[in-house]
Amino acid sequence: MSLTPGPRSVERALAVLDVVADAERPVGAKALARELGCALSTVYHLTGPLLARGYLVRTAEGYAPGPRVPALHRSHQRHHGLGAGTGELLGRLRRATGAEAYHTAYRDGLITVVDTTAPVTDAGHPFAPGPEPRAHATAHGKALLAELPRPLRRRYLAEHGMARLTERTITSAERFEAEVDRVRGQGFAVSVGEADLAYTCLAVALPGPGDGRDGRGDGRGRSRGDGIVHALSVSLPTAEFGRRQGEIRAALIRAVPDFPILPEF
């Protein structure tokens, strides 16, 4: 496993949590050591505090997420102004379209997939909850970045890069600006196989407090400075997109007014 720069013990402890969270079953200490590329004694050293604080539990099969994890999820929902209603609305959109639905957000220079209807066990699905490193190639990334002032958007792209993920990925900042103009003009964003050739996604930005419901989907962009921007999106197999794009887009636009206005703080 490749670790991001930072204090080594902290990075490895977080890597332990990632491995356990992503696994379908409890993970044994030896398997953790292999995954992290460290000694078995290091695994025991790292998991000790995580067990003590309730982030992990040890079962007969290995390590599993502990009782502290649901509290983190509740805190996450509280800080993002989320509740049962947002999950219900995503589920309703999923049933209406047959496509997986997502809530994503931009905050403090980062884009995150906040919630999704895609099963957590679907390892092949390209848009999992957590940081989104491929915003330039996704519809939700385009929709969120289109809401920002140009200097802030250019800074985001410079800091996060524009990696070529498929032959359809936009890798030029100038071309991306043209794409942003298109998003604003049509009131929604589309990515046809740009992040993953097998998937196409569509997205619309959601208003923050004071934007007004009648401003949704108007494509004018609200240039919200460095605050929080939210988006609603769906993804479906690219093979289905051609024959269903009008239907999917209409269902997405219809769902937007029902989504609660989320806070900017």
Coordinates of C-alpha atoms in Angstrom, one line a residue:
M1 CA 0.0 0.0 0.0
S2 CA 1.3 3.5 -1.0
L3 CA 1.1 6.0 1.9
T4 CA 0.8 9.7 1.6
P5 CA 3.4 12.0 3.2
G6 CA 3.0 12.7 6.9
P7 CA 4.1 11.4 10.3
R8 CA 4.9 7.7 9.6
S9 CA 3.0 6.3 12.6
V10 CA -0.1 8.3 11.9
E11 CA -0.1 7.4 8.2
R12 CA 0.3 3.7 9.1
A13 CA -2.5 3.8 11.7
L14 CA -4.8 5.5 9.1
A15 CA -3.7 2.9 6.6
V16 CA -4.8 0.2 9.0
L17 CA -8.2 1.7 9.3
D18 CA -8.5 2.0 5.5
V19 CA -7.6 -1.6 4.9
V20 CA -10.0 -2.9 7.6
A21 CA -12.8 -0.6 6.4
D22 CA -12.4 -1.6 2.8
A23 CA -12.3 -5.4 3.5
E24 CA -15.4 -7.5 3.2
R25 CA -14.4 -9.6 6.3
P26 CA -12.3 -9.1 9.4
V27 CA -8.6 -8.8 8.5
G28 CA -5.9 -10.8 10.4
A29 CA -2.7 -9.3 11.7
K30 CA -0.5 -11.1 9.2
A31 CA -2.7 -9.9 6.3
L32 CA -2.4 -6.4 7.6
A33 CA 1.4 -6.7 7.8
R34 CA 1.5 -7.9 4.2
E35 CA -0.8 -5.1 3.0
L36 CA 1.2 -2.4 4.8
G37 CA 4.6 -3.9 4.1
C38 CA 5.6 -3.8 7.7
A39 CA 6.5 -6.2 10.5
L40 CA 3.9 -8.1 12.5
S41 CA 5.1 -6.3 15.6
T42 CA 4.4 -3.0 13.9
V43 CA 0.8 -4.1 13.3
Y44 CA 0.3 -4.9 17.0
H45 CA 1.9 -1.5 17.9
L46 CA -0.5 0.4 15.6
T47 CA -3.7 -1.5 16.4
G48 CA -3.2 -1.2 20.2
P49 CA -4.4 2.5 20.4
L50 CA -7.1 1.9 17.8
L51 CA -8.5 -0.9 19.8
A52 CA -8.3 1.1 23.0
R53 CA -10.2 4.0 21.5
G54 CA -12.8 1.9 19.9
Y55 CA -11.9 2.4 16.3
L56 CA -11.2 -1.3 15.9
V57 CA -12.4 -4.5 17.5
R58 CA -10.6 -7.8 17.4
T59 CA -12.7 -10.9 16.5
A60 CA -11.8 -14.5 16.1
E61 CA -11.2 -13.9 12.4
G62 CA -9.2 -10.6 12.7
Y63 CA -9.7 -6.9 13.1
A64 CA -13.0 -5.2 12.2
P65 CA -14.4 -1.6 12.5
G66 CA -15.1 -0.7 16.1
P67 CA -18.0 1.1 17.9
R68 CA -16.4 4.5 17.6
V69 CA -16.9 4.4 13.8
P70 CA -20.7 5.1 13.8
A71 CA -20.1 8.1 16.0
L72 CA -17.6 9.5 13.4
H73 CA -20.3 8.9 10.7
R74 CA -22.9 10.8 12.7
S75 CA -20.4 13.6 13.3
H76 CA -19.7 13.7 9.6
Q77 CA -23.4 14.1 8.8
R78 CA -23.9 16.8 11.4
H79 CA -21.0 18.9 10.1
H80 CA -22.3 18.6 6.5
G81 CA -25.9 19.3 7.5
L82 CA -26.9 15.9 6.5
G83 CA -29.6 13.6 7.9
A84 CA -31.8 10.7 7.0
G85 CA -33.6 12.9 4.5
T86 CA -30.6 13.2 2.2
G87 CA -30.1 9.4 2.0
E88 CA -33.7 8.9 1.4
L89 CA -33.6 11.4 -1.5
L90 CA -30.6 9.7 -3.0
G91 CA -32.4 6.4 -2.8
R92 CA -35.5 7.9 -4.5
L93 CA -33.3 9.1 -7.3
R94 CA -31.7 5.7 -7.6
R95 CA -35.1 4.1 -7.9
A96 CA -36.3 6.7 -10.5
T97 CA -33.3 6.3 -12.8
G98 CA -31.8 2.9 -12.1
A99 CA -28.5 4.8 -11.8
E100 CA -26.4 5.1 -8.7
A101 CA -26.8 8.6 -7.1
Y102 CA -24.3 10.7 -5.3
H103 CA -24.0 13.8 -3.1
T104 CA -20.6 15.5 -3.5
A105 CA -19.1 18.6 -2.1
Y106 CA -16.2 21.1 -2.5
R107 CA -14.7 22.6 0.7
D108 CA -11.4 24.2 1.5
G109 CA -9.8 23.1 -1.8
L110 CA -11.0 19.5 -1.7
I111 CA -13.7 17.6 -3.5
T112 CA -15.3 14.7 -1.6
V113 CA -18.0 12.1 -2.4
V114 CA -20.1 12.6 0.7
D115 CA -22.7 9.9 0.2
T116 CA -23.8 7.4 -2.5
T117 CA -26.3 4.7 -3.2
A118 CA -23.6 2.4 -4.6
P119 CA -23.0 -0.6 -2.3
V120 CA -19.9 -0.3 -0.2
T121 CA -18.9 -3.8 -1.2
D122 CA -18.9 -2.9 -4.9
A123 CA -15.1 -2.5 -5.3
G124 CA -15.4 -2.1 -9.0
H125 CA -17.5 1.0 -8.8
P126 CA -15.4 4.1 -9.6
F127 CA -17.0 6.6 -7.3
A128 CA -16.7 5.6 -3.7
P129 CA -17.3 7.8 -0.6
G130 CA -14.2 9.8 0.3
P131 CA -11.8 12.2 -1.4
E132 CA -12.3 12.5 -5.2
P133 CA -8.8 12.8 -6.8
R134 CA -10.3 12.8 -10.4
A135 CA -12.6 15.8 -10.2
H136 CA -11.5 17.1 -13.6
A137 CA -12.8 13.9 -15.2
T138 CA -16.1 13.6 -13.4
A139 CA -19.4 15.3 -13.9
H140 CA -19.7 16.1 -10.2
G141 CA -16.2 17.6 -10.2
K142 CA -17.1 19.8 -13.2
A143 CA -20.3 20.9 -11.7
L144 CA -18.6 21.9 -8.4
L145 CA -15.6 23.6 -10.1
A146 CA -17.9 25.5 -12.4
E147 CA -19.3 27.3 -9.3
L148 CA -15.9 28.6 -8.3
P149 CA -14.2 31.8 -9.5
R150 CA -11.7 31.1 -12.3
P151 CA -8.6 31.8 -10.1
L152 CA -9.7 29.4 -7.5
R153 CA -10.6 26.8 -10.1
R154 CA -7.3 27.1 -11.8
R155 CA -5.5 26.8 -8.4
Y156 CA -7.5 23.6 -7.7
L157 CA -6.5 22.1 -11.0
A158 CA -2.8 23.1 -10.6
E159 CA -2.7 21.6 -7.1
H160 CA -4.5 18.3 -7.9
G161 CA -3.4 17.8 -11.5
M162 CA -5.3 16.7 -14.5
A163 CA -4.1 13.1 -15.0
R164 CA -5.1 11.3 -18.2
L165 CA -7.4 8.5 -17.0
T166 CA -8.8 7.5 -20.4
E167 CA -8.5 8.8 -23.9
R168 CA -11.5 11.0 -23.3
T169 CA -10.0 12.8 -20.2
I170 CA -9.6 16.6 -20.5
T171 CA -6.0 17.3 -19.4
S172 CA -5.7 20.9 -20.5
A173 CA -6.7 23.8 -18.2
E174 CA -7.8 25.8 -21.3
R175 CA -10.0 23.0 -22.5
F176 CA -11.4 22.6 -19.0
E177 CA -12.4 26.3 -19.0
A178 CA -14.3 25.7 -22.2
E179 CA -16.0 22.7 -20.6
V180 CA -16.9 24.9 -17.6
D181 CA -18.6 27.4 -20.0
R182 CA -20.5 24.6 -21.5
V183 CA -21.6 23.4 -18.0
R184 CA -22.8 26.9 -17.1
G185 CA -24.6 27.3 -20.4
Q186 CA -26.6 24.0 -20.2
G187 CA -27.1 23.9 -16.5
F188 CA -25.6 20.5 -15.9
A189 CA -22.3 18.6 -16.3
V190 CA -21.6 15.4 -18.2
S191 CA -18.6 13.1 -18.2
V192 CA -18.8 10.3 -20.8
G193 CA -16.1 7.8 -19.9
E194 CA -13.6 10.5 -18.9
A195 CA -12.8 8.9 -15.5
D196 CA -13.6 5.4 -16.4
L197 CA -14.5 4.3 -19.9
A198 CA -17.2 2.0 -18.5
Y199 CA -19.1 4.8 -16.7
T200 CA -20.8 8.0 -17.6
C201 CA -22.0 10.5 -15.0
L202 CA -24.2 13.6 -15.0
A203 CA -24.3 16.2 -12.2
V204 CA -25.9 19.5 -11.2
A205 CA -24.7 21.9 -8.5
L206 CA -27.0 22.6 -5.5
P207 CA -27.6 26.1 -4.1
G208 CA -26.3 27.2 -0.8
P209 CA -28.2 29.4 1.7
G210 CA -29.4 32.6 0.0
D211 CA -29.0 31.2 -3.6
G212 CA -32.8 30.8 -4.0
R213 CA -34.5 27.7 -5.3
D214 CA -35.3 29.3 -8.6
G215 CA -31.6 29.6 -9.3
R216 CA -31.0 25.9 -9.5
G217 CA -29.8 24.5 -12.7
D218 CA -29.7 27.9 -14.4
G219 CA -26.1 27.4 -15.4
R220 CA -25.0 31.0 -14.6
G221 CA -22.6 29.9 -11.8
R222 CA -22.7 31.7 -8.5
S223 CA -18.9 32.2 -7.8
R224 CA -19.2 31.3 -4.2
G225 CA -15.6 32.3 -3.2
D226 CA -13.9 29.7 -1.1
G227 CA -17.0 28.4 0.7
I228 CA -18.8 25.0 0.4
V229 CA -20.5 23.9 -2.8
H230 CA -22.7 20.8 -3.1
A231 CA -23.7 18.7 -6.1
L232 CA -26.1 16.0 -6.9
S233 CA -25.1 13.4 -9.6
V234 CA -25.8 10.0 -11.0
S235 CA -23.7 7.4 -12.9
L236 CA -24.6 4.7 -15.3
P237 CA -22.8 2.3 -17.7
T238 CA -21.6 4.3 -20.7
A239 CA -23.2 1.7 -23.0
E240 CA -26.7 2.7 -21.6
F241 CA -26.1 6.5 -21.7
G242 CA -26.8 7.1 -25.4
R243 CA -30.4 5.7 -25.3
R244 CA -31.2 7.0 -21.8
Q245 CA -29.5 10.4 -21.5
G246 CA -32.7 12.5 -21.8
E247 CA -34.6 10.4 -19.4
I248 CA -31.7 10.4 -16.8
R249 CA -31.1 14.1 -17.1
A250 CA -34.8 15.0 -16.6
A251 CA -35.0 12.8 -13.5
L252 CA -31.8 14.4 -12.1
I253 CA -33.2 17.9 -12.7
R254 CA -36.5 17.0 -11.1
A255 CA -34.8 15.6 -8.0
V256 CA -32.8 18.8 -7.3
P257 CA -35.6 21.0 -5.8
D258 CA -36.4 18.2 -3.2
F259 CA -32.8 18.1 -1.9
P260 CA -32.4 20.2 1.3
I261 CA -30.5 23.4 1.2
L262 CA -27.2 22.5 2.8
P263 CA -25.1 24.8 4.9
E264 CA -22.0 26.8 4.0
F265 CA -19.7 27.2 7.0

